[in-house]
Coordinates of C-alpha atoms and ligand atoms in Angstrom, one line a residue:
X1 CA 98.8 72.3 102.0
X2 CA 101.6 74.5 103.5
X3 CA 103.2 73.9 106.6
X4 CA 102.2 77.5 108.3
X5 CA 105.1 77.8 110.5
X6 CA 107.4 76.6 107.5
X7 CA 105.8 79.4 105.3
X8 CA 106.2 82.1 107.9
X9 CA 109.8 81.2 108.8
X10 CA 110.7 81.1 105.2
X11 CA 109.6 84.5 104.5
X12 CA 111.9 85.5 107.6
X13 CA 114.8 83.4 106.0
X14 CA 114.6 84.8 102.3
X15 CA 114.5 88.5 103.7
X16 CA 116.9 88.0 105.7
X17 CA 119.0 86.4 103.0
X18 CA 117.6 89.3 100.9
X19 CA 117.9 92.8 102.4
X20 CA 119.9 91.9 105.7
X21 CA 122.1 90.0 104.1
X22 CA 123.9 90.1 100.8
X23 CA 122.6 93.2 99.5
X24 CA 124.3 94.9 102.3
X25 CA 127.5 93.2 102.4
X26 CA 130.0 91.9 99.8
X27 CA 129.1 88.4 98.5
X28 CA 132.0 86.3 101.1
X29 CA 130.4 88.2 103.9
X30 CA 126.7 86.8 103.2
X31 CA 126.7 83.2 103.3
X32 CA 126.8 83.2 107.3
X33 CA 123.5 84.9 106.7
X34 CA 121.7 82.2 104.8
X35 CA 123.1 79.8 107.1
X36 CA 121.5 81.3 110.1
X37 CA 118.2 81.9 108.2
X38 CA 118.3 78.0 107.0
X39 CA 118.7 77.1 110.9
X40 CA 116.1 79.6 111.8
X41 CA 113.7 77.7 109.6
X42 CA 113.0 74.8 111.6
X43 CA 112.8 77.2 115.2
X44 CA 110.2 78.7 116.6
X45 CA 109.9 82.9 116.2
X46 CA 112.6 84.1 118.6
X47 CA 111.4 87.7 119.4
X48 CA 109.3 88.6 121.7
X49 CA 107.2 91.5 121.0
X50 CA 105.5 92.8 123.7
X51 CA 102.1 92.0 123.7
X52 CA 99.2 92.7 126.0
X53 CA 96.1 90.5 127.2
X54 CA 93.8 90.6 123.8
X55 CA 90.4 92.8 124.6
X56 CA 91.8 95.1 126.7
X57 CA 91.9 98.2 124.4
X58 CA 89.0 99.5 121.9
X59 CA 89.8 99.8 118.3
X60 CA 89.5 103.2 116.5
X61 CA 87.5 103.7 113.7
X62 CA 90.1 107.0 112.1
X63 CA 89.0 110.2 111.5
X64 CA 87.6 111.2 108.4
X65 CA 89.5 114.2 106.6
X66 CA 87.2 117.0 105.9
X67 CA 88.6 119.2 102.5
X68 CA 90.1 122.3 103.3
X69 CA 88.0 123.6 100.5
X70 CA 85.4 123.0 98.2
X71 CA 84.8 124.6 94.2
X72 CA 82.6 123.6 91.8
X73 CA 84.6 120.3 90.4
X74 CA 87.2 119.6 93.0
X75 CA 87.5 119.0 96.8
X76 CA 91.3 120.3 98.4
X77 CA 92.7 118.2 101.6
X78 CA 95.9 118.4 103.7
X79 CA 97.6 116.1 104.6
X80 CA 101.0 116.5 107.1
X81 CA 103.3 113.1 107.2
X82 CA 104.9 113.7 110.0
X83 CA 106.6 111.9 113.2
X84 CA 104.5 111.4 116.4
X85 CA 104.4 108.9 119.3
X86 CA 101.1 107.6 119.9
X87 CA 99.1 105.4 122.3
X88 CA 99.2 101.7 120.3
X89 CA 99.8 99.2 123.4
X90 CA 97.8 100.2 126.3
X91 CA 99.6 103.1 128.4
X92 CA 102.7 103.5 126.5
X93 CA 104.0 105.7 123.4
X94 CA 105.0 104.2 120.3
X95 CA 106.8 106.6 117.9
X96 CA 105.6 106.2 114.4
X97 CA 105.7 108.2 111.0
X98 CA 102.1 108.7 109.5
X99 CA 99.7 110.7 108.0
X100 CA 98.8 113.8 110.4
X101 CA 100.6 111.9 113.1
X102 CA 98.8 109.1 113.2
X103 CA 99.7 105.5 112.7
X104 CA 96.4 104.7 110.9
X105 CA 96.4 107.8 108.7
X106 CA 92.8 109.6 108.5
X107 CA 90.2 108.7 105.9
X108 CA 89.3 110.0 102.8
X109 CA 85.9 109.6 102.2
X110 CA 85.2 110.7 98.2
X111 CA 83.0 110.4 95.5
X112 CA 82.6 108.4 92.5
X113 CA 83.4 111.5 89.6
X114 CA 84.5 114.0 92.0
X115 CA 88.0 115.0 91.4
X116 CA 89.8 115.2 94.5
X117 CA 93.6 117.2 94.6
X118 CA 96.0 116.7 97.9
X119 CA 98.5 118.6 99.0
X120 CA 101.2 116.8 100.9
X121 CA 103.3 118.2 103.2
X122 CA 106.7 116.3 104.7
X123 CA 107.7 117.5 107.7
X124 CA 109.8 114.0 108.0
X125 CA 113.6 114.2 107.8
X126 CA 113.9 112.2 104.9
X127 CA 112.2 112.2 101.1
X128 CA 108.6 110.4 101.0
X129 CA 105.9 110.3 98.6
X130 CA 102.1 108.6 98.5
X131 CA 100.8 106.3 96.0
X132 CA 96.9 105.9 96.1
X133 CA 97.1 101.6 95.6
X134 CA 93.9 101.1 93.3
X135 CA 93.4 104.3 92.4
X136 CA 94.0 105.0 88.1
X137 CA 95.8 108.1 88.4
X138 CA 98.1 109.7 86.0
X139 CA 101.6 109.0 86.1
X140 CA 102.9 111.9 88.2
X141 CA 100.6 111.0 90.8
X142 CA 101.2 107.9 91.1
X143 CA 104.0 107.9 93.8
X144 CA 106.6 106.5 91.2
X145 CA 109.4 105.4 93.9
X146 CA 112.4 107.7 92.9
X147 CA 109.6 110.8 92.2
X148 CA 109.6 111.9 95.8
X149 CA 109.0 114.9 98.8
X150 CA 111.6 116.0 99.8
X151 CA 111.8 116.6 103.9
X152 CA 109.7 120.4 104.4
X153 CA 108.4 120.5 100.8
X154 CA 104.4 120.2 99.6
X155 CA 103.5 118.6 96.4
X156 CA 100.2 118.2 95.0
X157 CA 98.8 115.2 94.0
X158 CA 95.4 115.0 91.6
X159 CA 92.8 111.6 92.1
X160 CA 90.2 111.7 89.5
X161 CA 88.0 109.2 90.8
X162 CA 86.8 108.5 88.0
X163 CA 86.5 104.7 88.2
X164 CA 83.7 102.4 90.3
X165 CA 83.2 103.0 94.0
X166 CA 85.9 101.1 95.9
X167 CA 88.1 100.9 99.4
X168 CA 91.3 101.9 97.9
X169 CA 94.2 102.4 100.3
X170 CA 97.2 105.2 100.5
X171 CA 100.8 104.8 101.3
X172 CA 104.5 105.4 101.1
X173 CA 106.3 103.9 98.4
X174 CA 109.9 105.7 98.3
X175 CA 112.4 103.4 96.5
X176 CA 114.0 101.0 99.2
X177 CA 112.1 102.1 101.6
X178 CA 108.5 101.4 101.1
X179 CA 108.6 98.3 103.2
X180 CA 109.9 100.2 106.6
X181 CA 107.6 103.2 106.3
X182 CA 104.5 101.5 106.0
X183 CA 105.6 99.2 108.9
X184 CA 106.0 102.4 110.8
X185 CA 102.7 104.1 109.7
X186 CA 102.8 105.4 106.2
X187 CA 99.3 104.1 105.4
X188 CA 95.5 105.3 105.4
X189 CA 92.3 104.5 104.4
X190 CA 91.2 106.1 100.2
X191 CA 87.4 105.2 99.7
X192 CA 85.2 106.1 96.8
X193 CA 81.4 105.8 97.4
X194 CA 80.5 104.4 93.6
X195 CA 77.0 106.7 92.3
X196 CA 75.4 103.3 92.6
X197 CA 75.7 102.5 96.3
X198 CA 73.2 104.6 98.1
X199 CA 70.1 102.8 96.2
X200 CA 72.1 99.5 97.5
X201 CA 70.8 100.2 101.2
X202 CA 73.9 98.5 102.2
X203 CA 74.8 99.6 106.0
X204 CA 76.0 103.3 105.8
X205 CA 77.7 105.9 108.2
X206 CA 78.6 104.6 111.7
X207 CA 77.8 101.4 110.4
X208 CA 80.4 101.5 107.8
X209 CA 84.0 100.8 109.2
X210 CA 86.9 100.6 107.7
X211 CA 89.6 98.4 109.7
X212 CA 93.1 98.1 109.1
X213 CA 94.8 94.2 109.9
X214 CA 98.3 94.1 110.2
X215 CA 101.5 92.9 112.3
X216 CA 103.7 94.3 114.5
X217 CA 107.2 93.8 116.7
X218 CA 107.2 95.8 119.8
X219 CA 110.3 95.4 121.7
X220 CA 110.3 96.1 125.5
X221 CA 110.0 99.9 125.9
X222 CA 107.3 99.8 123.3
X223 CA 109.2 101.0 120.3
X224 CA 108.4 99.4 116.7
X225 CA 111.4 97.0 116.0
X226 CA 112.0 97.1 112.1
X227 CA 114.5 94.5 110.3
X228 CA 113.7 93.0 107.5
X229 CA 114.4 89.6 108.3
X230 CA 112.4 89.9 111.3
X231 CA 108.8 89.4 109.7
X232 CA 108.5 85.6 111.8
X233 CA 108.8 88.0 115.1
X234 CA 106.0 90.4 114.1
X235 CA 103.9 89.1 116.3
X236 CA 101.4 91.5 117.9
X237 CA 98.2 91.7 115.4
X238 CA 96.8 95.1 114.9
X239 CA 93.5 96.4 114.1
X240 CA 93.4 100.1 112.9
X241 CA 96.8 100.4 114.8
X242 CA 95.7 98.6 118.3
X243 CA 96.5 95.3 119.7
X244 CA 93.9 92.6 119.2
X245 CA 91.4 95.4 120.4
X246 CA 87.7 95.0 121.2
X247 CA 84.9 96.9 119.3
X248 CA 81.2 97.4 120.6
X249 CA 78.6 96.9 118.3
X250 CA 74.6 97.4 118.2
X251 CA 72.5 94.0 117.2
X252 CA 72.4 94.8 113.6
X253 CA 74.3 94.8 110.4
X254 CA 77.4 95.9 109.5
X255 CA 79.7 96.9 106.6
X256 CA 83.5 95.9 107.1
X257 CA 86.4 97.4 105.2
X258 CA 89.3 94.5 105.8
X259 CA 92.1 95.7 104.4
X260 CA 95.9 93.5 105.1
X261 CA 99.1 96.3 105.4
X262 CA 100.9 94.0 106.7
X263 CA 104.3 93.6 105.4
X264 CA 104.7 89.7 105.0
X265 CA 101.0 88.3 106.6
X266 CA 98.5 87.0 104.7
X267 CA 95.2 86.5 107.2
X268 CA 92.8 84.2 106.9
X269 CA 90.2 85.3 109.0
X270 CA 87.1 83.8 110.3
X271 CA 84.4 84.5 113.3
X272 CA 83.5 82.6 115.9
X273 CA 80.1 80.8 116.6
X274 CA 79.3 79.6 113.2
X275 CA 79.1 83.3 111.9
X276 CA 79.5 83.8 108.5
X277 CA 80.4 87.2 106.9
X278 CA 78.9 88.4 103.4
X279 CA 81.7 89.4 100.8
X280 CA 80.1 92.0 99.0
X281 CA 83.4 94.2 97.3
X282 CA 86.8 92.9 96.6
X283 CA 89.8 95.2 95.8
X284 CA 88.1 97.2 93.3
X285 CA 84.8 97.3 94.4
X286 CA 81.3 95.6 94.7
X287 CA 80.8 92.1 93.3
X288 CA 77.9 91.2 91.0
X289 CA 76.4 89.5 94.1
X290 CA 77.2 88.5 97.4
X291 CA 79.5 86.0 98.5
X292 CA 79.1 83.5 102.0
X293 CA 82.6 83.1 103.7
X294 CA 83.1 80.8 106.3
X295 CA 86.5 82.5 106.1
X296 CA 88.3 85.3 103.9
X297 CA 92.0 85.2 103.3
X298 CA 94.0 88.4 102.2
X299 CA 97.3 88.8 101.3
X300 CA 99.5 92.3 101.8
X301 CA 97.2 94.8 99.9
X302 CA 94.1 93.1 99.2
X303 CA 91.0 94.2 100.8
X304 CA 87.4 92.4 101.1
X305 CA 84.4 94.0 102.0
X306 CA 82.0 91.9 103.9
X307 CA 78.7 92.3 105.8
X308 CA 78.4 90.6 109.4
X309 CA 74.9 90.9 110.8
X310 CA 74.5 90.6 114.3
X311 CA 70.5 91.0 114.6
X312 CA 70.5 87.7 115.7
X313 CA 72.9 88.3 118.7
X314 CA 72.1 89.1 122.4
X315 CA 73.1 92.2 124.5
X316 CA 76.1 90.5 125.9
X317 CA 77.2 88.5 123.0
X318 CA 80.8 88.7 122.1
X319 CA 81.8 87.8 118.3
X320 CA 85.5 87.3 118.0
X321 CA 87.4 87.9 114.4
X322 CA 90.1 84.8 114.1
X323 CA 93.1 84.8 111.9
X324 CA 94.8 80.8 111.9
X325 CA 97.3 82.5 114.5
X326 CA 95.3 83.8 117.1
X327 CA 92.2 86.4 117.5
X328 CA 92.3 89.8 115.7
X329 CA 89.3 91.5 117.0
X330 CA 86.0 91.1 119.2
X331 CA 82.7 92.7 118.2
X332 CA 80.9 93.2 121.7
X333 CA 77.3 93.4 121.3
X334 CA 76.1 96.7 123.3
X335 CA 73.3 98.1 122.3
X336 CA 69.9 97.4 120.4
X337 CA 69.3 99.4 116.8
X338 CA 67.2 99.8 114.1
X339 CA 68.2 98.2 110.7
X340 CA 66.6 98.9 107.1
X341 CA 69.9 97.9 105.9
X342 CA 69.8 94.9 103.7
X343 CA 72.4 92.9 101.2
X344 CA 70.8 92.7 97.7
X345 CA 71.2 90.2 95.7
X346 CA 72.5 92.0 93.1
X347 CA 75.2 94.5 93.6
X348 CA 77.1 95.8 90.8
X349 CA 77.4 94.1 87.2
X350 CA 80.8 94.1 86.0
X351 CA 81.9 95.5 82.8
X352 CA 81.7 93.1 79.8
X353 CA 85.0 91.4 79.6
X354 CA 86.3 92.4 76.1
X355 CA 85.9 89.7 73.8
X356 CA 89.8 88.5 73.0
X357 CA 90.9 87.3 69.4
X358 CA 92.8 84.1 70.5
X359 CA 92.3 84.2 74.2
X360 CA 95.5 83.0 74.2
X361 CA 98.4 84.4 76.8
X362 CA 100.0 87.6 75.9
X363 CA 102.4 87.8 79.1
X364 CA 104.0 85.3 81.0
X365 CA 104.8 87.0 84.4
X366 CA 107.5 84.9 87.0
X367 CA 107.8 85.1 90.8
X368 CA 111.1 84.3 92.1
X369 CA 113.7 84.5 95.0
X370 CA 117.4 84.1 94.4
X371 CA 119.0 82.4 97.7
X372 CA 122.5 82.3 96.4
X373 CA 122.3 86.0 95.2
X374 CA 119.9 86.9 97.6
X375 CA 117.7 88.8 95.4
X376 CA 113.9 88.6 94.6
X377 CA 113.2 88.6 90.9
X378 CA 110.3 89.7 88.2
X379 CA 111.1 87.5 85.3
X380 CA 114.8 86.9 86.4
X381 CA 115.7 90.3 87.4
X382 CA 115.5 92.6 89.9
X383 CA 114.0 96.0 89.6
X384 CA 115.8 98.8 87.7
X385 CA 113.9 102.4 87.5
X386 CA 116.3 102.7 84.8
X387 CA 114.9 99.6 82.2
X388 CA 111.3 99.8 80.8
X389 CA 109.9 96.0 81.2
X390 CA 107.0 95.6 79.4
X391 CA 105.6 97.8 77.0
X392 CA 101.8 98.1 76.6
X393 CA 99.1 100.1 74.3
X394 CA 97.1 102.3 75.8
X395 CA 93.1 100.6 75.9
X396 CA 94.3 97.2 75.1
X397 CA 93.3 94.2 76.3
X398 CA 96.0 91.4 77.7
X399 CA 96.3 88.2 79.5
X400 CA 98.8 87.4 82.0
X401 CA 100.1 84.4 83.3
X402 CA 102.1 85.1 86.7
X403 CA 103.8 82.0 87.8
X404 CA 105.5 81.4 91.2
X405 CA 108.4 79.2 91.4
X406 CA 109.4 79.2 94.6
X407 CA 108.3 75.6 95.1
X408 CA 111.4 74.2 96.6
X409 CA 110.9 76.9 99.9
X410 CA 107.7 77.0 99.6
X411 CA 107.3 80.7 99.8
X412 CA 104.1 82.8 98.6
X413 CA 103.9 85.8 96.7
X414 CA 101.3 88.3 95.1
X415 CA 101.1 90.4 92.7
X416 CA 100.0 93.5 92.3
X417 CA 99.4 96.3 88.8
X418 CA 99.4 100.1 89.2
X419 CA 96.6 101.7 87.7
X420 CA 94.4 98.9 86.7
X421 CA 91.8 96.7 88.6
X422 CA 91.6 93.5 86.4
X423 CA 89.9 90.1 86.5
X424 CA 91.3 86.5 87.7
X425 CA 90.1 84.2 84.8
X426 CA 91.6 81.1 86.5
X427 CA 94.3 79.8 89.0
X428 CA 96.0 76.5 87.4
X429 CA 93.1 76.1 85.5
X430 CA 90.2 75.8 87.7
X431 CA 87.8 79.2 88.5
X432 CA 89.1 81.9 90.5
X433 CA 88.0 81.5 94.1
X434 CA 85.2 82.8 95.9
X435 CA 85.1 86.2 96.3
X436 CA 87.7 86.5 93.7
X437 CA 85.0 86.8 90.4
X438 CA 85.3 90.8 90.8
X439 CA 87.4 93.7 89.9
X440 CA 91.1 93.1 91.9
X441 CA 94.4 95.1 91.7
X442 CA 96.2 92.2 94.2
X443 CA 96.3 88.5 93.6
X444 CA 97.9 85.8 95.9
X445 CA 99.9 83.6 94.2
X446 CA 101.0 80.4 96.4
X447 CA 104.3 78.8 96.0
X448 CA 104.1 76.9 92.8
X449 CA 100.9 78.1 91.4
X450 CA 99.8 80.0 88.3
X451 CA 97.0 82.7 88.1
X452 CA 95.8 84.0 84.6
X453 CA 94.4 87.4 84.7
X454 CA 92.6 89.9 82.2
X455 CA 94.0 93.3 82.2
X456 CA 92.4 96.4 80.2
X457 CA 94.4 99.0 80.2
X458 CA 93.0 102.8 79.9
X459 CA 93.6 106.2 78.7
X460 CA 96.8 107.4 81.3
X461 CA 100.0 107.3 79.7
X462 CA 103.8 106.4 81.3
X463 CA 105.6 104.7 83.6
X464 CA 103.7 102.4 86.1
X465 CA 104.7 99.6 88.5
X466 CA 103.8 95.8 88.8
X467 CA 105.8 93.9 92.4
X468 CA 104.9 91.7 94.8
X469 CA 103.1 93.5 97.6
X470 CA 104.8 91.4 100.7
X471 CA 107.1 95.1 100.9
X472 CA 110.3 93.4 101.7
X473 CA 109.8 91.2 98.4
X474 CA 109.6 94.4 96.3
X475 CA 112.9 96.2 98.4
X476 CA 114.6 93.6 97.1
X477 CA 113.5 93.6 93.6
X478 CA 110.2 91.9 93.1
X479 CA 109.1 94.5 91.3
X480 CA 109.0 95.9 87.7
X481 CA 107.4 98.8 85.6
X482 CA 105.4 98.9 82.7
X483 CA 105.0 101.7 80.1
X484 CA 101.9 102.4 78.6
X485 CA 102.4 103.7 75.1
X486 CA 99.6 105.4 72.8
Ligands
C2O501 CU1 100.2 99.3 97.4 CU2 103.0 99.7 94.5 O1 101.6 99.5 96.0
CU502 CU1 99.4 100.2 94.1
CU503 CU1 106.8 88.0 97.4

């Protein structure tokens, strides 16, 4: 087992070896840096975000985008990125870049087969651009990191929706800077309802909620502190951009959309009183069946979707949402409600894995940081738009192996593919964990483990990414791009 605190601080001690270090200063000028970082690693966080009494606010569900219009095949929405300063910690202004303003951009509520076109507008002072994370797009909507808005242009961007029902996710991802503009906002909720789902029953409209987990540094007057070797000090939690809110809830069941932005945080969440939660979707959708989880852990990007019935509950009751490092959320039970919502048994199959000639490894995919350089590495190197590093046929089939070395600090990573949702066959051998047996686009891997995954590839052609989602990772070079080749 990890040592928590030893895993957190070492993710604080590579970045800041990383990004704060030598990559901005001349080789000489960096050891210092590591130095400090390797003291840092036995101390406690130093920062102290400001942080109010948990419970005190109400969390948000965000507002739904309606399309600005709507033709036979396609459905038109605006968005605005833009700069605001909104209400996060009770009674102050936080400034934050984000979608219409907002630091939990709105939601995009689509359907499975509906083609969907954006137009984003940047009224930032710098270039952005917007990747849809699960979505299989074409290339030149993909938010490839150096194809970007520049500050008062529009561009259009075109979703086909044309895969299974899902909670996908949108967000910045402009080269270098990915990591500090979805700290600061630069994220929203993308979700296809699959054709499928209505017949499900599953809990629908206000009973459907999509919340967004993630950690913050607030520094005295309430401003957002970004560094990158600060993630141990991000120490606020945030649910759909509030501190450790609370949420009132009638006695009945309830979808959840969990979904991690956080920069460096993998939860592992829990509720209180013996509660379970039903996994019914995992980054790509609905499983063949439901899951019981005494407790669901996601990394930067991954999402679960779980049920939580509270029909047994009492007006009164108060049901609070745990990560290991303190409470996230409280349900307050409010109000009584009718419920012919129910979890079936069976959800949604999932395609046939195509049979594989050998079975045996087509890829062998390594996670890596480099303390002396102070690099983070895909296969030894860092990321170059320049250098296509895998090349792959268009509908093929392939197994990866993604390994992560960083044993000796013990430090985590994921990984995450562009364009494809794939399938964990098996981590160090043994079956994929619970919840894990569906379609996924994010997979932790813990220091020193390997995960196998199936990958089928479809019909888009070009340039797509694969990089470790924990954003400062892939600043620094955890990332790679794969070109898919008829
Ligand atoms: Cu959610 Cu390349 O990212
Ligand atoms: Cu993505
Ligand atoms: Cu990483």
């Amino acid at each position: 087992m990890l040592n928590r605190r030893r895993l957190l601080t070492a993710g604080g001690l590579t970045l800041g070896g990383l990004v704060g270090g030598t990559l901005l200063l001349p080789r000489q000028e960096a050891a210092p840096a590591m130095a400090e970082g390797h003291r840092r690693m036995h101390m406690t966080p130093s920062g102290t975000s400001r942080s109010p009494a948990p419970f005190r606010v109400r969390m948000p569900v965000p507002r739904v985008l309606s399309p600005v219009s709507s033709h036979r095949d396609v459905d038109v929405y605006h968005q605005d990125i833009r700069a605001s300063r909104v209400e996060m910690l009770p009674g102050v202004r936080t400034e934050v870049l984000g979608y219409g303003g907002a630091f939990v951009g709105p939601t995009l509520r689509v359907r499975q087969g509906r083609r969907v076109v954006v137009r984003y507008r940047n009224g930032l002072d710098r270039a952005v651009n917007t990747h849809l994370h699960g979505g299989h797009v074409a290339a030149d909507s993909d938010g490839y990191p150096m194809d970007l808005i520049e500050p008062g242009r529009t561009r259009y961007y075109e979703y086909p929706n044309g895969q299974p029902g899902a909670t996908l996710w949108y967000h910045d991802h402009t080269h270098h800077m990915e990591a500090e503009h979805v700290y600061r906002g630069m994220h929203g909720f993308y979700l296809i309802e699959g054709g499928d789902e209505k017949r499900l029953r599953l809990p629908a409209r206000d009973y459907d909620v999509p919340i967004m987990l993630t950690d913050a540094h607030f520094a005295a007057d309430g401003s957002l502190v970004y560094a990158p070797e600060d993630t141990p000090n991000r120490t606020t939690l945030l649910a759909n951009g509030r501190p450790q809110p609370y949420f009132p809830v009638s006695a009945r069941r309830y979808r959840f959309r969990l979904l991690n932005v956080s920069n460096f945080r993998t939860f592992h969440l829990s509720l209180d009183h013996d509660m379970t939660m039903v996994q019914i979707a995992s980054d790509g959708g609905l499983l063949p069946a439901p899951v019981r989880r005494e407790s669901v852990v996601l990394s930067p990007g991954e999402r679960a979707e779980v049920v939580v019935d509270f029909g047994p509950c009492k007006l009164g009751d108060r049901v609070v949402l745990n990560d290991v490092s303190g409470p996230v959320l409280r349900f307050d039970v409010v109000a009584k409600a009718a419920d012919d919502s129910r979890v079936p048994d069976v959800l949604r199959p999932l395609p046939p894995l195509p049979a594989l000639g050998s079975g045996k490894t087509d890829r062998e995919i390594t996670l890596k940081v480099d303390m002396v350089r102070g690099a983070a590495y895909i296969n030894d190197r860092v990321f170059d738009p320049n250098r296509v590093d895998i090349r792959v046929r268009r509908r093929s089939t392939e197994i990866w192996r993604i390994t992560n070395l960083d044993t000796d600090i013990a430090l985590d990573h994921n990984l995450h593919l562009h364009l494809v949702q794939f399938r964990i066959l098996d981590r160090d051998g043994a079956p994929p964990l619970p919840g894990e047996s569906g379609l996924k686009d994010t997979v932790l891997v813990p220091a020193g483990a390997s995960v196998r995954i199936q990958v089928t590839f479809g019909d888009f052609l070009g340039r797509y990414l694969y990089h470790c989602h924990m954003l400062e990772h892939s600043v620094g070079g955890m990332m790679a791009q794969m070109e898919i080749v008829p």
